[in-house]
CSV table of C-alpha atoms and ligand atoms in Angstrom, one decimal:
chain,number,residue,atom,x,y,z
A,1,MET,CA,-32.3,-23.2,0.8
A,2,SER,CA,-29.1,-24.8,2.4
A,3,SER,CA,-27.9,-23.5,5.7
A,4,ALA,CA,-24.6,-21.7,5.4
A,5,ASN,CA,-23.1,-24.1,7.9
A,6,ASP,CA,-23.7,-27.1,5.7
A,7,ILE,CA,-22.1,-25.9,2.5
A,8,VAL,CA,-18.6,-27.4,1.7
A,9,ILE,CA,-16.8,-26.1,-1.2
A,10,PRO,CA,-15.3,-28.9,-3.4
A,11,ALA,CA,-11.5,-29.1,-2.6
A,12,HIS,CA,-10.6,-28.8,-6.5
A,13,LEU,CA,-12.2,-25.4,-6.5
A,14,LEU,CA,-10.5,-23.9,-3.6
A,15,PRO,CA,-7.4,-21.6,-4.2
A,16,ARG,CA,-4.1,-23.1,-3.2
A,17,ASP,CA,-3.3,-20.3,-0.8
A,18,GLY,CA,-6.4,-18.7,1.0
A,19,ARG,CA,-4.9,-15.5,2.0
A,20,PHE,CA,-6.7,-12.4,0.2
A,21,GLY,CA,-6.4,-9.9,2.9
A,22,ALA,CA,-5.5,-6.0,2.3
A,23,GLY,CA,-2.8,-6.0,4.8
A,24,PRO,CA,-1.3,-7.7,6.7
A,25,SER,CA,-1.2,-9.8,3.4
A,26,LYS,CA,0.1,-13.0,2.0
A,27,VAL,CA,3.7,-13.7,2.7
A,28,ARG,CA,5.4,-16.0,0.2
A,29,GLN,CA,6.6,-19.4,1.5
A,30,ALA,CA,9.9,-18.7,-0.2
A,31,GLN,CA,10.1,-15.4,2.1
A,32,LEU,CA,9.6,-17.7,5.3
A,33,ASP,CA,12.0,-20.0,4.0
A,34,ALA,CA,14.8,-17.5,3.3
A,35,LEU,CA,14.2,-16.1,7.0
A,36,MET,CA,14.4,-19.6,8.5
A,37,ALA,CA,17.7,-20.1,6.5
A,38,ASP,CA,19.4,-17.2,7.7
A,39,GLY,CA,17.9,-17.3,11.2
A,40,LEU,CA,20.5,-18.2,13.4
A,41,THR,CA,23.2,-15.9,11.8
A,42,TYR,CA,20.6,-12.9,11.2
A,43,MET,CA,17.8,-12.7,13.9
A,44,GLY,CA,18.8,-11.6,17.3
A,45,THR,CA,21.8,-9.7,16.0
A,46,SER,CA,22.6,-6.0,16.3
A,47,HIS,CA,21.1,-3.5,13.9
A,48,ARG,CA,24.1,-1.3,14.3
A,49,GLN,CA,26.4,-4.1,12.6
A,50,ASP,CA,26.8,-5.1,9.1
A,51,THR,CA,24.7,-8.2,9.1
A,52,VAL,CA,21.6,-6.3,9.5
A,53,LYS,CA,22.9,-2.9,8.0
A,54,ASN,CA,23.9,-4.8,4.6
A,55,LYS,CA,20.1,-6.0,4.4
A,56,VAL,CA,18.9,-2.5,4.9
A,57,GLY,CA,21.3,-1.4,2.1
A,58,GLU,CA,19.9,-4.3,0.0
A,59,VAL,CA,16.4,-3.1,0.6
A,60,ARG,CA,17.4,0.7,-0.4
A,61,ASP,CA,19.2,-0.5,-3.5
A,62,GLY,CA,16.6,-2.8,-4.5
A,63,LEU,CA,13.9,-0.2,-4.3
A,64,ARG,CA,16.2,2.2,-6.2
A,65,ALA,CA,16.4,-0.2,-8.9
A,66,LEU,CA,13.0,-1.4,-8.7
A,67,PHE,CA,11.5,2.0,-9.2
A,68,ASN,CA,14.2,3.2,-11.6
A,69,LEU,CA,14.9,6.3,-9.3
A,70,PRO,CA,16.6,9.2,-11.0
A,71,ASP,CA,20.0,10.4,-9.7
A,72,GLY,CA,19.5,12.1,-6.6
A,73,TYR,CA,16.5,10.4,-5.3
A,74,GLU,CA,17.2,8.9,-1.8
A,75,VAL,CA,15.3,6.0,0.0
A,76,LEU,CA,14.5,6.8,3.7
A,77,LEU,CA,13.0,4.4,6.2
A,78,GLY,CA,12.0,4.5,10.0
A,79,ASN,CA,9.8,3.0,12.4
A,80,GLY,CA,6.1,3.5,13.0
A,81,GLY,CA,4.6,2.6,9.5
A,82,THR,CA,2.5,4.8,7.2
A,83,THR,CA,0.5,6.2,10.0
A,84,CYS,CA,3.9,7.4,11.8
A,85,PHE,CA,4.9,8.7,8.4
A,86,TRP,CA,2.0,11.0,8.2
A,87,ASP,CA,3.0,12.8,11.5
A,88,ALA,CA,6.7,13.2,10.3
A,89,ALA,CA,5.5,14.8,7.1
A,90,THR,CA,3.4,17.1,8.9
A,91,PHE,CA,6.4,18.3,10.8
A,92,HIS,CA,9.1,18.0,7.9
A,93,LEU,CA,7.4,17.9,4.7
A,94,VAL,CA,4.7,20.4,4.6
A,95,ALA,CA,6.1,24.1,4.8
A,96,GLN,CA,2.8,26.0,5.4
A,97,GLN,CA,-0.1,24.8,3.3
A,98,SER,CA,-0.8,21.2,1.8
A,99,GLN,CA,-3.7,20.0,-0.6
A,100,HIS,CA,-5.1,16.8,-0.2
A,101,LEU,CA,-7.2,14.6,-2.3
A,102,SER,CA,-9.5,12.7,0.2
A,103,PHE,CA,-11.6,10.0,-1.1
A,104,GLY,CA,-11.8,7.3,1.5
A,105,GLU,CA,-10.6,6.5,4.9
A,106,PHE,CA,-6.8,6.3,4.5
A,107,SER,CA,-6.5,9.5,2.3
A,108,SER,CA,-8.5,11.5,4.7
A,109,LYS,CA,-6.1,10.6,7.7
A,110,PHE,CA,-3.1,12.6,6.7
A,111,ALA,CA,-5.3,15.6,6.0
A,112,SER,CA,-6.7,15.3,9.7
A,113,SER,CA,-3.2,15.2,10.9
A,114,VAL,CA,-2.1,18.1,9.1
A,115,ALA,CA,-5.4,20.0,9.9
A,116,ASP,CA,-4.5,19.6,13.7
A,117,ALA,CA,-1.0,20.9,13.4
A,118,PRO,CA,-1.0,24.5,15.1
A,119,PHE,CA,2.1,25.6,13.1
A,120,LEU,CA,0.3,25.1,9.5
A,121,ASN,CA,-2.2,26.6,7.5
A,122,ASP,CA,-5.4,25.0,7.3
A,123,PRO,CA,-5.0,22.3,4.5
A,124,GLN,CA,-7.0,22.5,1.3
A,125,ILE,CA,-9.2,19.3,0.9
A,126,ILE,CA,-10.7,18.1,-2.2
A,127,LYS,CA,-13.3,15.4,-1.8
A,128,SER,CA,-15.1,13.1,-4.2
A,129,ASP,CA,-18.0,10.5,-3.8
A,130,VAL,CA,-16.5,7.0,-2.3
A,131,GLY,CA,-15.9,4.8,-5.3
A,132,THR,CA,-14.0,7.6,-7.3
A,133,HIS,CA,-11.2,9.9,-6.9
A,134,PRO,CA,-10.9,13.8,-7.1
A,135,ARG,CA,-8.3,15.8,-9.1
A,136,ALA,CA,-5.6,18.2,-7.6
A,137,VAL,CA,-5.9,21.9,-8.6
A,138,ALA,CA,-2.6,23.6,-8.8
A,139,ASP,CA,-2.5,26.8,-6.4
A,140,ASP,CA,0.4,29.1,-5.7
A,141,SER,CA,-0.1,28.9,-2.1
A,142,VAL,CA,0.2,24.9,-1.7
A,143,ASP,CA,3.6,23.7,-1.1
A,144,LEU,CA,2.7,20.1,-1.0
A,145,TYR,CA,0.0,18.0,-3.0
A,146,ALA,CA,-1.0,14.8,-0.9
A,147,LEU,CA,-2.1,12.0,-3.3
A,148,THR,CA,-3.1,8.5,-2.8
A,149,HIS,CA,-1.9,5.8,-5.3
A,150,ASN,CA,-4.6,3.2,-4.3
A,151,GLU,CA,-7.2,3.8,-1.8
A,152,THR,CA,-7.3,0.8,0.0
A,153,SER,CA,-10.9,1.3,1.7
A,154,THR,CA,-12.4,1.5,-1.6
A,155,GLY,CA,-10.5,0.0,-4.3
A,156,VAL,CA,-9.9,3.1,-6.1
A,157,MET,CA,-6.5,3.9,-7.8
A,158,MET,CA,-5.3,6.9,-9.5
A,159,GLU,CA,-2.6,7.7,-11.9
A,160,ILE,CA,0.4,9.5,-10.4
A,161,ARG,CA,1.0,12.9,-12.2
A,162,ARG,CA,2.1,16.4,-11.2
A,163,PRO,CA,-0.6,18.6,-11.0
A,164,ASP,CA,-0.3,20.8,-14.2
A,165,GLY,CA,1.3,24.2,-13.4
A,166,ALA,CA,2.1,23.3,-9.8
A,167,SER,CA,5.2,24.1,-7.9
A,168,GLY,CA,4.7,22.3,-4.9
A,169,LEU,CA,6.1,18.9,-3.6
A,170,VAL,CA,4.0,15.7,-4.6
A,171,ALA,CA,3.8,13.4,-2.0
A,172,VAL,CA,2.2,10.0,-2.5
A,173,ASP,CA,0.7,7.7,-0.1
A,174,ALA,CA,1.4,4.5,-2.0
A,175,THR,CA,1.0,2.1,1.1
A,176,SER,CA,-1.0,-0.3,-0.9
A,177,GLY,CA,-0.2,0.7,-4.4
A,178,ALA,CA,3.8,0.5,-4.3
A,179,GLY,CA,5.2,-2.6,-6.0
A,180,GLY,CA,1.7,-3.6,-7.5
A,181,LEU,CA,0.9,-0.6,-9.6
A,182,ARG,CA,3.2,0.9,-12.3
A,183,VAL,CA,4.6,4.6,-11.5
A,184,ASP,CA,6.9,7.3,-13.2
A,185,PRO,CA,9.4,8.4,-10.6
A,186,THR,CA,9.7,11.9,-12.2
A,187,GLN,CA,6.0,12.6,-11.3
A,188,PHE,CA,6.5,12.2,-7.4
A,189,ASP,CA,8.9,13.8,-4.8
A,190,CYS,CA,8.0,11.7,-2.2
A,191,TYR,CA,6.4,8.1,-2.7
A,192,TYR,CA,6.0,6.6,0.8
A,193,PHE,CA,4.7,3.1,1.9
A,194,ALA,CA,5.0,0.2,4.5
A,195,PRO,CA,5.8,-3.2,3.7
A,196,GLN,CA,2.6,-5.2,4.7
A,197,LYS,CA,1.0,-4.9,1.4
A,198,SER,CA,2.8,-5.5,-2.0
A,199,PHE,CA,5.9,-6.1,-0.4
A,200,ALA,CA,4.5,-8.9,1.6
A,201,SER,CA,6.3,-8.6,4.8
A,202,ASP,CA,5.0,-7.3,8.1
A,203,GLY,CA,4.0,-3.6,9.5
A,204,GLY,CA,5.5,-1.3,11.5
A,205,LEU,CA,8.0,0.1,9.2
A,206,TRP,CA,7.9,3.1,6.7
A,207,LEU,CA,9.8,3.7,3.6
A,208,ALA,CA,9.8,6.7,1.5
A,209,LEU,CA,11.5,7.4,-2.0
A,210,CYS,CA,12.5,11.0,-2.0
A,211,SER,CA,13.4,13.5,-4.5
A,212,PRO,CA,16.3,16.2,-4.1
A,213,ALA,CA,13.4,18.9,-3.6
A,214,ALA,CA,11.8,16.5,-0.9
A,215,VAL,CA,15.2,16.1,0.9
A,216,GLU,CA,16.0,19.8,0.4
A,217,ARG,CA,12.5,20.7,2.2
A,218,ILE,CA,13.5,18.1,5.0
A,219,GLU,CA,16.6,19.8,5.6
A,220,THR,CA,15.0,23.4,5.5
A,221,LEU,CA,12.5,22.7,7.8
A,222,ALA,CA,14.5,20.5,10.3
A,223,ALA,CA,17.0,23.8,10.4
A,224,SER,CA,14.1,26.2,11.1
A,225,ASP,CA,12.9,26.7,14.6
A,226,ARG,CA,9.7,24.4,14.2
A,227,TRP,CA,9.9,22.1,17.3
A,228,THR,CA,9.9,18.5,16.2
A,229,PRO,CA,9.9,15.3,18.4
A,230,ALA,CA,12.8,13.1,17.4
A,231,PHE,CA,10.7,10.2,16.4
A,232,PHE,CA,9.0,12.4,13.8
A,233,ASP,CA,12.0,14.1,12.7
A,234,LEU,CA,12.8,13.2,8.9
A,235,LYS,CA,16.3,14.8,9.1
A,236,ILE,CA,17.2,12.2,11.8
A,237,ALA,CA,15.7,9.5,9.7
A,238,LEU,CA,17.6,10.8,6.5
A,239,ASP,CA,20.8,10.7,8.3
A,240,ASN,CA,20.2,7.1,9.7
A,241,SER,CA,18.8,6.1,6.3
A,242,ARG,CA,22.0,7.0,4.7
A,243,LEU,CA,23.9,4.6,7.1
A,244,ASN,CA,21.5,1.9,6.4
A,245,GLN,CA,20.0,2.2,9.8
A,246,THR,CA,16.9,3.3,11.7
A,247,TYR,CA,16.7,5.9,14.3
A,248,ASN,CA,15.9,3.1,16.9
A,249,THR,CA,15.6,-0.7,16.7
A,250,PRO,CA,13.6,-2.0,13.8
A,251,SER,CA,12.0,-5.5,13.3
A,252,LEU,CA,14.8,-7.8,11.7
A,253,ALA,CA,12.3,-10.3,10.1
A,254,THR,CA,10.2,-7.4,8.5
A,255,ILE,CA,13.6,-6.1,6.8
A,256,HIS,CA,14.6,-9.5,5.7
A,257,MET,CA,11.1,-10.5,4.1
A,258,LEU,CA,11.1,-7.2,2.5
A,259,ALA,CA,14.3,-7.6,1.0
A,260,SER,CA,13.4,-11.2,-0.3
A,261,GLN,CA,10.2,-9.7,-1.9
A,262,ILE,CA,12.1,-6.9,-3.5
A,263,ASN,CA,14.7,-9.4,-4.9
A,264,TRP,CA,12.1,-11.5,-6.3
A,265,PHE,CA,10.5,-8.6,-8.2
A,266,ASN,CA,13.9,-7.4,-9.4
A,267,GLU,CA,15.1,-10.9,-10.4
A,268,ASN,CA,11.9,-11.3,-12.8
A,269,GLY,CA,11.9,-8.1,-14.2
A,270,GLY,CA,11.0,-5.5,-11.8
A,271,LEU,CA,7.9,-3.4,-11.8
A,272,ASP,CA,6.6,-4.9,-15.2
A,273,PHE,CA,6.7,-8.5,-13.3
A,274,SER,CA,5.1,-7.5,-10.1
A,275,ALA,CA,2.4,-5.0,-11.5
A,276,GLY,CA,1.8,-7.3,-14.4
A,277,ARG,CA,1.0,-10.3,-11.9
A,278,SER,CA,-1.7,-7.7,-10.5
A,279,GLU,CA,-2.8,-6.6,-13.7
A,280,ARG,CA,-3.5,-10.5,-14.6
A,281,SER,CA,-5.6,-11.1,-11.2
A,282,ALA,CA,-7.5,-7.7,-11.8
A,283,GLU,CA,-8.4,-8.9,-15.3
A,284,ILE,CA,-9.6,-12.3,-14.1
A,285,LEU,CA,-11.5,-10.9,-11.2
A,286,TYR,CA,-13.3,-7.7,-13.0
A,287,SER,CA,-14.1,-9.9,-16.0
A,288,TRP,CA,-15.7,-12.5,-13.8
A,289,ALA,CA,-17.7,-9.6,-11.6
A,290,ASP,CA,-18.9,-8.1,-15.2
A,291,ALA,CA,-20.0,-11.4,-16.5
A,292,SER,CA,-21.7,-12.4,-13.2
A,293,ASP,CA,-25.6,-11.8,-12.8
A,294,PHE,CA,-25.3,-11.4,-8.9
A,295,ALA,CA,-21.8,-9.5,-8.6
A,296,SER,CA,-20.3,-6.4,-9.9
A,297,PRO,CA,-17.4,-4.0,-9.6
A,298,PHE,CA,-18.0,-1.3,-7.1
A,299,VAL,CA,-15.8,1.3,-9.1
A,300,GLN,CA,-17.7,2.2,-12.0
A,301,ASN,CA,-14.8,4.1,-14.2
A,302,VAL,CA,-12.6,1.3,-15.4
A,303,GLU,CA,-9.6,3.5,-15.3
A,304,GLU,CA,-10.0,4.0,-11.5
A,305,ARG,CA,-10.6,0.6,-10.9
A,306,SER,CA,-7.7,-0.9,-8.7
A,307,LYS,CA,-5.3,-3.5,-9.7
A,308,VAL,CA,-4.2,-4.5,-6.2
A,309,ILE,CA,-7.6,-4.2,-4.3
A,310,GLY,CA,-10.6,-5.4,-5.8
A,311,THR,CA,-14.2,-4.3,-4.4
A,312,ILE,CA,-17.1,-6.2,-5.6
A,313,ASP,CA,-20.7,-5.5,-5.0
A,314,PHE,CA,-23.3,-8.2,-4.5
A,315,ILE,CA,-27.0,-7.8,-5.5
A,316,ASP,CA,-29.5,-7.8,-2.5
A,317,GLY,CA,-30.4,-11.2,-2.2
A,318,VAL,CA,-27.0,-12.4,-1.9
A,319,ASP,CA,-25.3,-11.8,1.2
A,320,ALA,CA,-21.5,-11.0,0.8
A,321,ALA,CA,-20.9,-11.4,4.7
A,322,ALA,CA,-22.2,-15.0,4.5
A,323,ILE,CA,-20.2,-15.8,1.4
A,324,ALA,CA,-17.0,-14.4,3.3
A,325,LYS,CA,-18.1,-16.4,6.4
A,326,ILE,CA,-18.4,-19.8,4.4
A,327,LEU,CA,-14.9,-19.0,2.7
A,328,ARG,CA,-13.3,-18.2,5.9
A,329,ARG,CA,-14.5,-21.7,7.2
A,330,HIS,CA,-12.7,-23.1,4.4
A,331,GLY,CA,-9.3,-21.3,5.1
A,332,VAL,CA,-9.9,-18.5,2.4
A,333,VAL,CA,-9.8,-15.3,4.6
A,334,ASP,CA,-10.1,-11.8,4.9
A,335,THR,CA,-12.1,-11.2,1.9
A,336,GLU,CA,-14.6,-9.2,4.2
A,337,PRO,CA,-15.4,-5.6,3.0
A,338,TYR,CA,-13.8,-2.5,4.5
A,339,ARG,CA,-15.9,-2.2,7.8
A,340,LYS,CA,-16.7,1.7,7.5
A,341,LEU,CA,-17.7,1.5,3.9
A,342,GLY,CA,-20.7,-0.5,5.1
A,343,ARG,CA,-21.6,-2.2,1.5
A,344,ASN,CA,-22.8,-5.7,0.7
A,345,GLN,CA,-19.4,-6.1,-0.8
A,346,LEU,CA,-16.1,-8.4,-0.8
A,347,ARG,CA,-12.8,-6.7,-0.9
A,348,ILE,CA,-10.2,-8.9,-2.5
A,349,ALA,CA,-6.3,-8.2,-2.4
A,350,MET,CA,-4.5,-8.8,-5.7
A,351,PHE,CA,-1.0,-7.9,-4.6
A,352,PRO,CA,1.8,-9.3,-6.8
A,353,SER,CA,2.4,-12.3,-4.1
A,354,ILE,CA,-1.2,-13.6,-4.8
A,355,ASP,CA,-1.4,-16.1,-7.9
A,356,PRO,CA,-3.8,-14.9,-10.6
A,357,GLU,CA,-4.8,-18.6,-10.6
A,358,ASP,CA,-6.0,-18.4,-7.2
A,359,ILE,CA,-8.2,-15.4,-8.0
A,360,ALA,CA,-9.7,-17.5,-10.5
A,361,SER,CA,-10.3,-20.4,-7.9
A,362,LEU,CA,-11.6,-17.6,-5.6
A,363,CYS,CA,-14.2,-16.8,-8.2
A,364,ALA,CA,-15.2,-20.1,-9.0
A,365,SER,CA,-15.4,-20.8,-5.1
A,366,ILE,CA,-17.8,-17.9,-4.8
A,367,ASN,CA,-19.9,-19.2,-7.7
A,368,TYR,CA,-20.3,-22.3,-6.0
A,369,VAL,CA,-20.9,-20.8,-2.7
A,370,VAL,CA,-23.7,-18.8,-4.1
A,371,GLY,CA,-25.4,-21.4,-6.1
A,372,ALA,CA,-25.3,-23.6,-2.9
A,373,LEU,CA,-26.9,-20.8,-1.0
A,374,ALA,CA,-29.8,-20.7,-3.4
A,375,ASN,CA,-30.7,-24.4,-3.4
B,1,PLP,C1,-2.8,0.1,4.9
B,1,PLP,C2,-2.6,1.6,4.5
B,1,PLP,C3,-2.3,2.7,5.6
B,1,PLP,C4,-1.9,2.2,6.9
B,1,PLP,O1,-0.6,1.7,6.9
B,1,PLP,P1,-0.1,1.4,8.3
B,1,PLP,O2,1.6,0.9,8.3
B,1,PLP,O3,-0.8,0.6,9.0
B,1,PLP,O4,0.1,2.8,9.2
B,1,PLP,C5,-2.3,3.9,5.0
B,1,PLP,N1,-2.4,4.2,3.9
B,1,PLP,C6,-2.9,3.3,3.0
B,1,PLP,C7,-3.2,3.7,1.4
B,1,PLP,C8,-3.0,2.0,3.2
B,1,PLP,O5,-3.4,1.1,2.3
């Protein structure tokens, strides 16, 4: 057997870009070039002046177009990323009781945040086995259904639909799904995400596409006597967003790279283009794994198999961690599995920035490594 340290993947097999991480994820060269080109007039200028405010406006208008938002929907943003938004939603989106679909590391976290809130009833939590997703069940006492478009820890995606007969708001954690998966905006009230995944920017910001019903909920709770820290106050975020600002200072580079990515999507056909790229990558990855005698898709139900995050199991005699390590030595990085899942697995991002041809090259490189490890 070759020692892992001696294996050299032939250069012609390697992906042109080696970034396959689930987030922060590949930022395209064109986004970095655009930031450099604007660098001296944009970076280091006030976020309360037009140069930056217009960029925030570009992001908000661009998202409205990308998601084809119906009249009355608003784009909110603030600092702190998705994890911060969970706390903000706990204060200003859940009226009394929420229902959470919990099917992995990320989808369980919002539920914990709500469960800890002394002013809310205990949330309903519906779980399913890892590698699958549960279904929401309409209940008259539920005023917010918490769904997750793509569970990044397991590579399970779910179609976003209002639960039959439900009257509560539908809030969707779309952190890794937004921009890479198709969605019908009439099926959600709040679709929230952060820019370091399909939007190929940096972390630390949250964005939320809110229906008129979600905006009304925010206004009602903000006017109630529920004490809310200003940082988690969605009414403050709403008022600032309407002015193309954030409550406190944002990262300007993050906003710039985010705007470039949204423009790239919109100029090429919108979600059809961006989700189409992820769909092509997924087709390549899963057909390779299905045909392989040492690798197979972890998610059994084809409908639930994510088009943005692929989780691939390896048979016992093939050590996925060793493969990831050899790939990393060649500049092909972040294919390691989600640490807490504990499987003999690789996790591969297929966000729109990632070229489908690079997914094909990655599969060829893995074939080469597995062959070399066996010889
Ligand atoms: C990455 C991710 C998060 C966490 O986002 P942060 O911006 O780091 O807080 C939450 N939910 C999902 C589904 C994610 O993929």
